[in-house]
Amino acid sequence: PDLVPDEATLEREHDATARLLASASPDALLLETFNTAREARAAALAAAATGLPVLVCFTCTSGGRLLSGEDAGEATRAVALPGVVAIGVNCTRVVDVMAALVRMAGTTDLPLVAYGSDAWFAPDSRFLQAEPAGPERYARCALAWAAAGARLVGGCCGTTPAHIAALRSALVSAGVRRPPSHPPPP
């Protein structure tokens, strides 16, 4: 959080990045891993100016707080701009995702996004230290995220194909996600 640049730099850099990404004709722009509301808002404004749908995700810590200490609900309000179609949490310890989602759900009607980290950590970071949950526990947590309003769930740092398989299986079993109606590719 202490490395977020000044407003002019944020505006210039996020505008250039959004325009470059939009030139590739994506379906949407996913903005992720923001640890301050100020930078996320600058990025969301630039991305929305492209006319593409925008999803914004924050990295949080315990108690529904961004790494900066800001409340996730207040951060959600800061980026709930025209063009933003979903808001959520990514690169956050599995045990901290739910509190952030609850804070966000209390401040927006937009669909929520949740894809946590499973034990990826940097030894020199007080924010990124966790014990691994493993695929089955991760999937159970993701079911709770879906129940709290997350409509897009997945995995971030430390998750593996086994996590995603367990997540898909849990969502299908719970009736949260229907299996594809077409056969999988050979």
PDB file of C-alpha atoms in Angstrom:
ATOM      1  CA  PRO A   1       0.000   0.000   0.000  1.00  0.00           C
ATOM      2  CA  ASP A   2       2.827   2.430   0.728  1.00  0.00           C
ATOM      3  CA  LEU A   3       4.110   2.107  -2.856  1.00  0.00           C
ATOM      4  CA  VAL A   4       0.948   3.372  -4.585  1.00  0.00           C
ATOM      5  CA  PRO A   5       1.962   6.403  -6.683  1.00  0.00           C
ATOM      6  CA  ASP A   6       0.416   9.873  -6.779  1.00  0.00           C
ATOM      7  CA  GLU A   7      -2.886  10.577  -8.594  1.00  0.00           C
ATOM      8  CA  ALA A   8      -1.315  11.907 -11.811  1.00  0.00           C
ATOM      9  CA  THR A   9       0.881   8.833 -12.153  1.00  0.00           C
ATOM     10  CA  LEU A  10      -2.035   6.511 -11.422  1.00  0.00           C
ATOM     11  CA  GLU A  11      -4.193   8.213 -14.025  1.00  0.00           C
ATOM     12  CA  ARG A  12      -1.472   8.176 -16.688  1.00  0.00           C
ATOM     13  CA  GLU A  13      -0.350   4.581 -16.108  1.00  0.00           C
ATOM     14  CA  HIS A  14      -3.804   3.029 -15.743  1.00  0.00           C
ATOM     15  CA  ASP A  15      -5.106   4.928 -18.774  1.00  0.00           C
ATOM     16  CA  ALA A  16      -2.229   3.620 -20.910  1.00  0.00           C
ATOM     17  CA  THR A  17      -2.678   0.080 -19.604  1.00  0.00           C
ATOM     18  CA  ALA A  18      -6.462   0.071 -20.114  1.00  0.00           C
ATOM     19  CA  ARG A  19      -6.153   1.362 -23.674  1.00  0.00           C
ATOM     20  CA  LEU A  20      -3.481  -1.219 -24.494  1.00  0.00           C
ATOM     21  CA  LEU A  21      -5.549  -4.076 -23.078  1.00  0.00           C
ATOM     22  CA  ALA A  22      -8.714  -2.865 -24.819  1.00  0.00           C
ATOM     23  CA  SER A  23      -6.884  -2.808 -28.159  1.00  0.00           C
ATOM     24  CA  ALA A  24      -6.696  -6.621 -27.960  1.00  0.00           C
ATOM     25  CA  SER A  25     -10.536  -6.762 -28.079  1.00  0.00           C
ATOM     26  CA  PRO A  26     -11.151  -8.707 -24.845  1.00  0.00           C
ATOM     27  CA  ASP A  27     -14.648  -9.447 -23.583  1.00  0.00           C
ATOM     28  CA  ALA A  28     -13.990  -7.526 -20.354  1.00  0.00           C
ATOM     29  CA  LEU A  29     -11.200  -6.054 -18.255  1.00  0.00           C
ATOM     30  CA  LEU A  30     -10.395  -7.781 -14.964  1.00  0.00           C
ATOM     31  CA  LEU A  31      -8.585  -5.442 -12.583  1.00  0.00           C
ATOM     32  CA  GLU A  32      -7.141  -7.311  -9.661  1.00  0.00           C
ATOM     33  CA  THR A  33      -4.961  -7.372  -6.574  1.00  0.00           C
ATOM     34  CA  PHE A  34      -5.550  -3.760  -5.536  1.00  0.00           C
ATOM     35  CA  ASN A  35      -4.572  -2.998  -1.981  1.00  0.00           C
ATOM     36  CA  THR A  36      -5.880   0.602  -1.849  1.00  0.00           C
ATOM     37  CA  ALA A  37      -9.229   2.021  -2.892  1.00  0.00           C
ATOM     38  CA  ARG A  38      -7.495   5.044  -4.398  1.00  0.00           C
ATOM     39  CA  GLU A  39      -5.552   3.039  -6.973  1.00  0.00           C
ATOM     40  CA  ALA A  40      -8.472   0.721  -7.717  1.00  0.00           C
ATOM     41  CA  ARG A  41     -10.692   3.721  -8.442  1.00  0.00           C
ATOM     42  CA  ALA A  42      -8.112   5.238 -10.810  1.00  0.00           C
ATOM     43  CA  ALA A  43      -7.801   1.910 -12.634  1.00  0.00           C
ATOM     44  CA  ALA A  44     -11.584   1.415 -12.763  1.00  0.00           C
ATOM     45  CA  LEU A  45     -12.132   4.884 -14.214  1.00  0.00           C
ATOM     46  CA  ALA A  46      -9.539   4.256 -16.916  1.00  0.00           C
ATOM     47  CA  ALA A  47     -10.894   0.790 -17.707  1.00  0.00           C
ATOM     48  CA  ALA A  48     -14.514   1.953 -17.826  1.00  0.00           C
ATOM     49  CA  ALA A  49     -13.524   4.663 -20.306  1.00  0.00           C
ATOM     50  CA  THR A  50     -12.735   1.893 -22.817  1.00  0.00           C
ATOM     51  CA  GLY A  51     -16.408   0.917 -22.916  1.00  0.00           C
ATOM     52  CA  LEU A  52     -15.648  -2.658 -21.901  1.00  0.00           C
ATOM     53  CA  PRO A  53     -17.248  -4.308 -18.860  1.00  0.00           C
ATOM     54  CA  VAL A  54     -14.953  -3.997 -15.829  1.00  0.00           C
ATOM     55  CA  LEU A  55     -14.439  -6.320 -12.852  1.00  0.00           C
ATOM     56  CA  VAL A  56     -12.455  -4.999  -9.875  1.00  0.00           C
ATOM     57  CA  CYS A  57     -10.857  -7.159  -7.175  1.00  0.00           C
ATOM     58  CA  PHE A  58      -9.095  -6.215  -3.964  1.00  0.00           C
ATOM     59  CA  THR A  59      -6.486  -8.025  -1.910  1.00  0.00           C
ATOM     60  CA  CYS A  60      -7.620  -8.168   1.689  1.00  0.00           C
ATOM     61  CA  THR A  61      -6.482  -9.186   5.110  1.00  0.00           C
ATOM     62  CA  SER A  62      -8.434 -10.142   8.227  1.00  0.00           C
ATOM     63  CA  GLY A  63     -11.601  -8.372   9.267  1.00  0.00           C
ATOM     64  CA  GLY A  64     -12.704  -7.382   5.772  1.00  0.00           C
ATOM     65  CA  ARG A  65      -9.912  -4.859   5.323  1.00  0.00           C
ATOM     66  CA  LEU A  66      -7.725  -4.091   2.344  1.00  0.00           C
ATOM     67  CA  LEU A  67      -3.986  -4.405   2.903  1.00  0.00           C
ATOM     68  CA  SER A  68      -4.025  -0.615   3.324  1.00  0.00           C
ATOM     69  CA  GLY A  69      -6.376  -1.008   6.304  1.00  0.00           C
ATOM     70  CA  GLU A  70      -9.357   0.450   4.422  1.00  0.00           C
ATOM     71  CA  ASP A  71     -12.736  -1.227   4.851  1.00  0.00           C
ATOM     72  CA  ALA A  72     -13.608  -3.518   1.910  1.00  0.00           C
ATOM     73  CA  GLY A  73     -17.159  -2.134   1.866  1.00  0.00           C
ATOM     74  CA  GLU A  74     -15.914   1.433   1.546  1.00  0.00           C
ATOM     75  CA  ALA A  75     -13.481   0.347  -1.167  1.00  0.00           C
ATOM     76  CA  THR A  76     -16.393  -1.274  -2.986  1.00  0.00           C
ATOM     77  CA  ARG A  77     -18.289   2.016  -2.922  1.00  0.00           C
ATOM     78  CA  ALA A  78     -15.244   3.779  -4.380  1.00  0.00           C
ATOM     79  CA  VAL A  79     -15.196   1.555  -7.473  1.00  0.00           C
ATOM     80  CA  ALA A  80     -18.930   0.985  -8.005  1.00  0.00           C
ATOM     81  CA  LEU A  81     -18.833   3.177 -11.099  1.00  0.00           C
ATOM     82  CA  PRO A  82     -20.728   3.004 -14.386  1.00  0.00           C
ATOM     83  CA  GLY A  83     -19.118   0.233 -16.417  1.00  0.00           C
ATOM     84  CA  VAL A  84     -18.051  -1.820 -13.386  1.00  0.00           C
ATOM     85  CA  VAL A  85     -20.048  -5.058 -13.553  1.00  0.00           C
ATOM     86  CA  ALA A  86     -18.597  -7.005 -10.601  1.00  0.00           C
ATOM     87  CA  ILE A  87     -16.426  -6.403  -7.540  1.00  0.00           C
ATOM     88  CA  GLY A  88     -14.566  -8.849  -5.385  1.00  0.00           C
ATOM     89  CA  VAL A  89     -11.606 -10.335  -3.599  1.00  0.00           C
ATOM     90  CA  ASN A  90      -8.513 -12.046  -4.962  1.00  0.00           C
ATOM     91  CA  CYS A  91      -5.036 -12.968  -3.766  1.00  0.00           C
ATOM     92  CA  THR A  92      -6.385 -13.133  -0.225  1.00  0.00           C
ATOM     93  CA  ARG A  93      -5.906 -15.919   2.320  1.00  0.00           C
ATOM     94  CA  VAL A  94      -8.776 -18.415   2.230  1.00  0.00           C
ATOM     95  CA  VAL A  95      -9.626 -17.617   5.857  1.00  0.00           C
ATOM     96  CA  ASP A  96      -9.955 -13.890   5.086  1.00  0.00           C
ATOM     97  CA  VAL A  97     -12.082 -13.954   1.918  1.00  0.00           C
ATOM     98  CA  MET A  98     -15.494 -14.291   3.614  1.00  0.00           C
ATOM     99  CA  ALA A  99     -15.165 -11.238   5.855  1.00  0.00           C
ATOM    100  CA  ALA A 100     -14.280  -9.096   2.849  1.00  0.00           C
ATOM    101  CA  LEU A 101     -17.193 -10.479   0.802  1.00  0.00           C
ATOM    102  CA  VAL A 102     -19.636  -9.767   3.613  1.00  0.00           C
ATOM    103  CA  ARG A 103     -18.417  -6.156   3.820  1.00  0.00           C
ATOM    104  CA  MET A 104     -18.695  -5.800   0.042  1.00  0.00           C
ATOM    105  CA  ALA A 105     -22.146  -7.378  -0.140  1.00  0.00           C
ATOM    106  CA  GLY A 106     -23.380  -4.812   2.356  1.00  0.00           C
ATOM    107  CA  THR A 107     -22.465  -1.934   0.047  1.00  0.00           C
ATOM    108  CA  THR A 108     -23.302  -3.095  -3.484  1.00  0.00           C
ATOM    109  CA  ASP A 109     -25.858  -4.999  -5.498  1.00  0.00           C
ATOM    110  CA  LEU A 110     -23.236  -5.885  -8.105  1.00  0.00           C
ATOM    111  CA  PRO A 111     -22.225  -9.529  -8.455  1.00  0.00           C
ATOM    112  CA  LEU A 112     -19.280 -10.486  -6.278  1.00  0.00           C
ATOM    113  CA  VAL A 113     -16.061 -12.241  -7.283  1.00  0.00           C
ATOM    114  CA  ALA A 114     -13.901 -14.454  -5.044  1.00  0.00           C
ATOM    115  CA  TYR A 115     -10.682 -16.281  -5.778  1.00  0.00           C
ATOM    116  CA  GLY A 116      -8.421 -16.718  -2.808  1.00  0.00           C
ATOM    117  CA  SER A 117      -4.828 -17.766  -2.349  1.00  0.00           C
ATOM    118  CA  ASP A 118      -3.962 -21.100  -0.855  1.00  0.00           C
ATOM    119  CA  ALA A 119      -0.784 -20.679   1.157  1.00  0.00           C
ATOM    120  CA  TRP A 120       1.269 -18.703  -1.304  1.00  0.00           C
ATOM    121  CA  PHE A 121       3.339 -16.409   0.807  1.00  0.00           C
ATOM    122  CA  ALA A 122       6.339 -14.149   0.837  1.00  0.00           C
ATOM    123  CA  PRO A 123       8.461 -14.643   3.955  1.00  0.00           C
ATOM    124  CA  ASP A 124       9.105 -10.900   4.197  1.00  0.00           C
ATOM    125  CA  SER A 125       5.402  -9.945   3.975  1.00  0.00           C
ATOM    126  CA  ARG A 126       3.150  -9.733   6.991  1.00  0.00           C
ATOM    127  CA  PHE A 127       0.166  -9.941   4.613  1.00  0.00           C
ATOM    128  CA  LEU A 128       0.894 -13.128   2.700  1.00  0.00           C
ATOM    129  CA  GLN A 129       1.410 -15.865   5.251  1.00  0.00           C
ATOM    130  CA  ALA A 130      -0.998 -18.780   5.606  1.00  0.00           C
ATOM    131  CA  GLU A 131      -1.175 -22.503   6.066  1.00  0.00           C
ATOM    132  CA  PRO A 132      -2.455 -24.382   3.007  1.00  0.00           C
ATOM    133  CA  ALA A 133      -6.147 -25.265   3.028  1.00  0.00           C
ATOM    134  CA  GLY A 134      -5.855 -27.950   0.358  1.00  0.00           C
ATOM    135  CA  PRO A 135      -8.294 -28.582  -2.484  1.00  0.00           C
ATOM    136  CA  GLU A 136     -11.232 -30.016  -0.508  1.00  0.00           C
ATOM    137  CA  ARG A 137     -11.253 -27.340   2.192  1.00  0.00           C
ATOM    138  CA  TYR A 138     -10.724 -24.644  -0.434  1.00  0.00           C
ATOM    139  CA  ALA A 139     -13.784 -25.956  -2.297  1.00  0.00           C
ATOM    140  CA  ARG A 140     -15.896 -25.904   0.892  1.00  0.00           C
ATOM    141  CA  CYS A 141     -14.842 -22.313   1.545  1.00  0.00           C
ATOM    142  CA  ALA A 142     -15.701 -21.370  -2.045  1.00  0.00           C
ATOM    143  CA  LEU A 143     -19.202 -22.803  -1.565  1.00  0.00           C
ATOM    144  CA  ALA A 144     -19.624 -20.395   1.337  1.00  0.00           C
ATOM    145  CA  TRP A 145     -18.349 -17.545  -0.851  1.00  0.00           C
ATOM    146  CA  ALA A 146     -20.984 -18.438  -3.452  1.00  0.00           C
ATOM    147  CA  ALA A 147     -23.641 -18.476  -0.730  1.00  0.00           C
ATOM    148  CA  ALA A 148     -22.480 -14.996   0.303  1.00  0.00           C
ATOM    149  CA  GLY A 149     -23.042 -13.684  -3.224  1.00  0.00           C
ATOM    150  CA  ALA A 150     -19.929 -14.559  -5.215  1.00  0.00           C
ATOM    151  CA  ARG A 151     -20.991 -15.356  -8.766  1.00  0.00           C
ATOM    152  CA  LEU A 152     -17.488 -15.827 -10.123  1.00  0.00           C
ATOM    153  CA  VAL A 153     -15.264 -18.077  -8.012  1.00  0.00           C
ATOM    154  CA  GLY A 154     -11.875 -19.555  -8.758  1.00  0.00           C
ATOM    155  CA  GLY A 155      -8.329 -19.770  -7.496  1.00  0.00           C
ATOM    156  CA  CYS A 156      -5.363 -17.459  -7.151  1.00  0.00           C
ATOM    157  CA  CYS A 157      -1.791 -17.976  -5.984  1.00  0.00           C
ATOM    158  CA  GLY A 158      -1.079 -21.410  -4.551  1.00  0.00           C
ATOM    159  CA  THR A 159      -4.157 -23.049  -6.038  1.00  0.00           C
ATOM    160  CA  THR A 160      -3.651 -25.910  -8.448  1.00  0.00           C
ATOM    161  CA  PRO A 161      -5.705 -27.815 -11.014  1.00  0.00           C
ATOM    162  CA  ALA A 162      -6.732 -30.082  -8.113  1.00  0.00           C
ATOM    163  CA  HIS A 163      -8.225 -27.060  -6.307  1.00  0.00           C
ATOM    164  CA  ILE A 164     -10.214 -26.055  -9.390  1.00  0.00           C
ATOM    165  CA  ALA A 165     -11.435 -29.644  -9.939  1.00  0.00           C
ATOM    166  CA  ALA A 166     -12.570 -29.867  -6.302  1.00  0.00           C
ATOM    167  CA  LEU A 167     -14.207 -26.438  -6.591  1.00  0.00           C
ATOM    168  CA  ARG A 168     -16.087 -27.386  -9.751  1.00  0.00           C
ATOM    169  CA  SER A 169     -17.216 -30.683  -8.247  1.00  0.00           C
ATOM    170  CA  ALA A 170     -18.452 -28.975  -5.078  1.00  0.00           C
ATOM    171  CA  LEU A 171     -20.339 -26.298  -7.015  1.00  0.00           C
ATOM    172  CA  VAL A 172     -21.991 -28.856  -9.308  1.00  0.00           C
ATOM    173  CA  SER A 173     -22.889 -31.135  -6.362  1.00  0.00           C
ATOM    174  CA  ALA A 174     -24.424 -28.189  -4.510  1.00  0.00           C
ATOM    175  CA  GLY A 175     -26.391 -27.179  -7.602  1.00  0.00           C
ATOM    176  CA  VAL A 176     -24.619 -23.841  -7.722  1.00  0.00           C
ATOM    177  CA  ARG A 177     -23.124 -24.538 -11.121  1.00  0.00           C
ATOM    178  CA  ARG A 178     -24.645 -26.642 -13.826  1.00  0.00           C
ATOM    179  CA  PRO A 179     -22.332 -28.928 -15.757  1.00  0.00           C
ATOM    180  CA  PRO A 180     -21.818 -27.859 -19.384  1.00  0.00           C
ATOM    181  CA  SER A 181     -24.606 -28.913 -21.728  1.00  0.00           C
ATOM    182  CA  HIS A 182     -22.117 -29.723 -24.459  1.00  0.00           C
ATOM    183  CA  PRO A 183     -19.581 -32.537 -24.393  1.00  0.00           C
ATOM    184  CA  PRO A 184     -16.072 -31.604 -23.346  1.00  0.00           C
ATOM    185  CA  PRO A 185     -13.502 -31.337 -26.141  1.00  0.00           C
ATOM    186  CA  PRO A 186     -11.652 -34.575 -26.941  1.00  0.00           C
TER     187      PRO A 186
END
